[in-house]
Amino acid sequence: MKAEGFLDEVLARVKDFLESSQTETNIRTSKRLQSLQKTTDLKLPLEGRGLEAALDDIESVLRHSVRTTAPGFMNPLWGGLSVSAIAGELVTAATNTAMYTYEIAPIATLIESSILKRMAELADFGTSQGTLTTGGSNGNMLGMLCARQAKLPLSSHSGFDGQNMVAFVSEESHYSFSIASNVIGIGHSNLIKVRCNEHGQMLVESLEEEIQRSLRNGQTPFAVLATSGTTVRGSFDPLREIAAVAHQYKLWMHVDAAWGGSCLFSPRYRSLMDGIELADSFCWDAHKMMGIPLICSAFIVKDAEILRTVCSTGATAHYLYHDTGADVDLGRYSLQCGRRNDALKLWLAWREIGDAGWASMLDRFMELADYLEQQVRSNESLELVSSRMWTNVCFRYVGSSPEEERNQLNAELRERLIRDGRFMVSRSTVDENIILRSVIANRNITENTLDAFLDTVVALGKDIERGLPEQ
Ligand SMILES: Cc1ncc(COP(=O)(O)O)c(C=O)c1O
């Protein structure tokens, strides 16, 4: 089989997969682990099997993949389908390059720079620099590294004894801050968790108390890490008030807007991030709410020099960087060496729909989340377990079961829901309660999708209460 004919065949199969995902009711393979292991040929052969056989392999991969563009997929904080972005992925693979220098990635460098500039403008960040990273987790780590650099300018050069350095984050923040605390050298125990209010937002008075306590203990605070859009409840920390405290104590302020950053497009919801312009850095995942295929994530910092120092290679990368005058090489602002062109897919999608398209997408997502919230509220078998600020809708099935049985009931319900295969949502915990967290981040979700989802949840809940086996 010839390469061109092969690619046509692949495209036809991918197209069919994407189209059928919009109507197919079963969004995940029904095979369990052992059965999938047994029935799939995964061996790497001694002799090649040829392109024809690769088509069979692709068929098998598509058949056993979760249909993450399907409306019923409301599980993680990403999903959905942007065909222009998928086209961008294809072109990225075909033009395979690394983002370190303009020389080797000329148009891609300009595209990434223009995206970073626009994202910074949306946050009123003025002069800034940034980089696309491997995800919000790494964006948060970069934020902490920049904060460390700002506090101890010699740390990137002479090393760092993090014993006394402490950073502050809300108790509902993403776990990537814990990992980053380990990586940057302060350790988990020096990441101080600040209490939240009943809506899951960082309590500013508690933040100040914790900062003062750490000072009394002889520790050195260096960063406040706020969140715009928490993982479970979708809460937004009060950035303006947090910034006032961070500035008072001369601390770096980083904002994890991996999930919530898209509110900056919407005149209606932008105020959720009121005060973002007062932060020093933030990250924003386009692969979450904006429906761009993983990975596409930005880290933006006001002071370019700090990021450049954090990512400095000294003079060791003489085979890449030369003093040619114009400072356009993006590799100087990244912790990676080889780095994909993740910008292209976002750029194509952005040019397709514009700021206005992102804004109306977000407004529609919020409308759908309002709808889902109302349906949950008005269904006596269900209980909303958290107030809602974003498109996360956290609820549980209560039926007629006593309180002490509800955790087990919801854990079992979620298992059955996944095996049922029509919908996928996350199992999370709010205030010790096991709950279902559904998120709206897919333009193909409609009110009908949400009605069918809740009907399924209630039916499964009733089956469990009646002691009926799975159908
Ligand atoms: C609030 C928040 N921040 C950061 C992350 C990590 O992002 P990534 O998966 O892109 O590393 C997540 C992931 O869900 C998140 O919910």
GROMACS .gro file of N, CA and C in nm, residues 108-169:
model
  186
  108ALA      N    1   0.589   2.886   1.313
  108ALA     CA    2   0.534   2.838   1.441
  108ALA      C    3   0.574   2.931   1.555
  109THR      N    4   0.696   2.985   1.550
  109THR     CA    5   0.740   3.079   1.654
  109THR      C    6   0.652   3.203   1.653
  110LEU      N    7   0.624   3.254   1.534
  110LEU     CA    8   0.541   3.375   1.526
  110LEU      C    9   0.399   3.346   1.576
  111ILE      N   10   0.350   3.228   1.540
  111ILE     CA   11   0.213   3.192   1.582
  111ILE      C   12   0.206   3.179   1.735
  112GLU      N   13   0.301   3.108   1.793
  112GLU     CA   14   0.297   3.091   1.939
  112GLU      C   15   0.309   3.228   2.007
  113SER      N   16   0.398   3.312   1.955
  113SER     CA   17   0.416   3.444   2.018
  113SER      C   18   0.287   3.525   2.011
  114SER      N   19   0.217   3.514   1.898
  114SER     CA   20   0.096   3.597   1.886
  114SER      C   21  -0.013   3.546   1.981
  115ILE      N   22  -0.017   3.415   2.003
  115ILE     CA   23  -0.116   3.360   2.097
  115ILE      C   24  -0.085   3.407   2.240
  116LEU      N   25   0.042   3.396   2.277
  116LEU     CA   26   0.080   3.433   2.414
  116LEU      C   27   0.051   3.582   2.438
  117LYS      N   28   0.078   3.663   2.336
  117LYS     CA   29   0.055   3.807   2.349
  117LYS      C   30  -0.095   3.835   2.371
  118ARG      N   31  -0.176   3.766   2.292
  118ARG     CA   32  -0.320   3.790   2.302
  118ARG      C   33  -0.376   3.742   2.437
  119MET      N   34  -0.327   3.627   2.483
  119MET     CA   35  -0.375   3.577   2.613
  119MET      C   36  -0.334   3.674   2.723
  120ALA      N   37  -0.213   3.727   2.713
  120ALA     CA   38  -0.166   3.824   2.813
  120ALA      C   39  -0.252   3.950   2.808
  121GLU      N   40  -0.284   3.995   2.687
  121GLU     CA   41  -0.368   4.115   2.673
  121GLU      C   42  -0.505   4.094   2.738
  122LEU      N   43  -0.559   3.975   2.718
  122LEU     CA   44  -0.692   3.947   2.775
  122LEU      C   45  -0.690   3.959   2.927
  123ALA      N   46  -0.572   3.934   2.986
  123ALA     CA   47  -0.561   3.946   3.132
  123ALA      C   48  -0.507   4.083   3.171
  124ASP      N   49  -0.500   4.176   3.075
  124ASP     CA   50  -0.445   4.310   3.101
  124ASP      C   51  -0.306   4.300   3.164
  125PHE      N   52  -0.224   4.215   3.108
  125PHE     CA   53  -0.094   4.191   3.168
  125PHE      C   54   0.016   4.286   3.119
  126GLY      N   55  -0.016   4.375   3.026
  126GLY     CA   56   0.087   4.469   2.979
  126GLY      C   57   0.202   4.393   2.917
  127THR      N   58   0.324   4.436   2.944
  127THR     CA   59   0.438   4.365   2.885
  127THR      C   60   0.449   4.231   2.955
  128SER      N   61   0.480   4.132   2.880
  128SER     CA   62   0.484   3.998   2.938
  128SER      C   63   0.560   3.906   2.846
  129GLN      N   64   0.584   3.787   2.896
  129GLN     CA   65   0.644   3.682   2.815
  129GLN      C   66   0.576   3.553   2.858
  130GLY      N   67   0.593   3.451   2.783
  130GLY     CA   68   0.530   3.326   2.824
  130GLY      C   69   0.581   3.211   2.741
  131THR      N   70   0.518   3.100   2.762
  131THR     CA   71   0.554   2.981   2.685
  131THR      C   72   0.436   2.885   2.688
  132LEU      N   73   0.424   2.806   2.586
  132LEU     CA   74   0.328   2.696   2.595
  132LEU      C   75   0.400   2.581   2.667
  133THR      N   76   0.327   2.519   2.758
  133THR     CA   77   0.389   2.417   2.844
  133THR      C   78   0.323   2.281   2.820
  134THR      N   79   0.364   2.185   2.899
  134THR     CA   80   0.303   2.052   2.887
  134THR      C   81   0.173   2.040   2.967
  135GLY      N   82   0.121   2.151   3.016
  135GLY     CA   83  -0.006   2.147   3.088
  135GLY      C   84  -0.008   2.243   3.205
  136GLY      N   85  -0.127   2.258   3.264
  136GLY     CA   86  -0.142   2.348   3.377
  136GLY      C   87  -0.052   2.308   3.494
  137SER      N   88  -0.027   2.179   3.509
  137SER     CA   89   0.059   2.134   3.618
  137SER      C   90   0.198   2.198   3.604
  138ASN      N   91   0.250   2.194   3.483
  138ASN     CA   92   0.381   2.255   3.463
  138ASN      C   93   0.375   2.407   3.466
  139GLY      N   94   0.261   2.462   3.425
  139GLY     CA   95   0.244   2.607   3.435
  139GLY      C   96   0.249   2.649   3.582
  140ASN      N   97   0.187   2.568   3.668
  140ASN     CA   98   0.191   2.599   3.811
  140ASN      C   99   0.333   2.586   3.866
  141MET      N  100   0.403   2.486   3.818
  141MET     CA  101   0.542   2.470   3.864
  141MET      C  102   0.628   2.588   3.817
  142LEU      N  103   0.606   2.630   3.692
  142LEU     CA  104   0.683   2.746   3.644
  142LEU      C  105   0.652   2.870   3.726
  143GLY      N  106   0.524   2.885   3.763
  143GLY     CA  107   0.485   2.998   3.847
  143GLY      C  108   0.562   2.995   3.978
  144MET      N  109   0.573   2.875   4.037
  144MET     CA  110   0.644   2.864   4.165
  144MET      C  111   0.794   2.886   4.146
  145LEU      N  112   0.847   2.838   4.035
  145LEU     CA  113   0.990   2.860   4.009
  145LEU      C  114   1.021   3.009   3.990
  146CYS      N  115   0.931   3.078   3.919
  146CYS     CA  116   0.951   3.222   3.899
  146CYS      C  117   0.943   3.294   4.035
  147ALA      N  118   0.850   3.248   4.119
  147ALA     CA  119   0.836   3.310   4.251
  147ALA      C  120   0.963   3.289   4.333
  148ARG      N  121   1.019   3.170   4.324
  148ARG     CA  122   1.143   3.139   4.397
  148ARG      C  123   1.256   3.227   4.345
  149GLN      N  124   1.260   3.241   4.214
  149GLN     CA  125   1.365   3.323   4.150
  149GLN      C  126   1.353   3.469   4.194
  150ALA      N  127   1.227   3.516   4.201
  150ALA     CA  128   1.207   3.657   4.238
  150ALA      C  129   1.252   3.680   4.382
  151LYS      N  130   1.226   3.581   4.469
  151LYS     CA  131   1.263   3.598   4.610
  151LYS      C  132   1.414   3.581   4.630
  152LEU      N  133   1.471   3.481   4.563
  152LEU     CA  134   1.614   3.451   4.579
  152LEU      C  135   1.681   3.451   4.442
  153PRO      N  136   1.722   3.568   4.396
  153PRO     CA  137   1.772   3.578   4.257
  153PRO      C  138   1.892   3.489   4.228
  154LEU      N  139   1.962   3.442   4.333
  154LEU     CA  140   2.077   3.357   4.305
  154LEU      C  141   2.041   3.209   4.299
  155SER      N  142   1.916   3.179   4.332
  155SER     CA  143   1.882   3.036   4.348
  155SER      C  144   1.901   2.955   4.220
  156SER      N  145   1.873   3.014   4.103
  156SER     CA  146   1.887   2.935   3.980
  156SER      C  147   2.035   2.908   3.951
  157HIS      N  148   2.121   2.989   4.007
  157HIS     CA  149   2.264   2.974   3.980
  157HIS      C  150   2.336   2.891   4.086
  158SER      N  151   2.311   2.928   4.212
  158SER     CA  152   2.391   2.867   4.319
  158SER      C  153   2.320   2.756   4.393
  159GLY      N  154   2.198   2.725   4.348
  159GLY     CA  155   2.124   2.620   4.418
  159GLY      C  156   2.034   2.680   4.524
  160PHE      N  157   1.966   2.592   4.593
  160PHE     CA  158   1.856   2.642   4.674
  160PHE      C  159   1.834   2.548   4.792
  161ASP      N  160   1.836   2.605   4.911
  161ASP     CA  161   1.801   2.526   5.028
  161ASP      C  162   1.662   2.572   5.068
  162GLY      N  163   1.563   2.493   5.033
  162GLY     CA  164   1.425   2.537   5.047
  162GLY      C  165   1.366   2.522   5.186
  163GLN      N  166   1.448   2.482   5.281
  163GLN     CA  167   1.395   2.449   5.414
  163GLN      C  168   1.291   2.545   5.471
  164ASN      N  169   1.321   2.674   5.458
  164ASN     CA  170   1.235   2.770   5.526
  164ASN      C  171   1.137   2.842   5.436
  165MET      N  172   1.137   2.804   5.310
  165MET     CA  173   1.052   2.878   5.215
  165MET      C  174   0.911   2.819   5.216
  166VAL      N  175   0.810   2.905   5.225
  166VAL     CA  176   0.673   2.854   5.224
  166VAL      C  177   0.587   2.927   5.121
  167ALA      N  178   0.495   2.854   5.062
  167ALA     CA  179   0.400   2.913   4.966
  167ALA      C  180   0.259   2.880   5.015
  168PHE      N  181   0.163   2.959   4.970
  168PHE     CA  182   0.025   2.947   5.020
  168PHE      C  183  -0.070   2.918   4.905
  169VAL      N  184  -0.159   2.824   4.930
  169VAL     CA  185  -0.250   2.781   4.825
  169VAL      C  186  -0.383   2.745   4.892
   0.00000   0.00000   0.00000
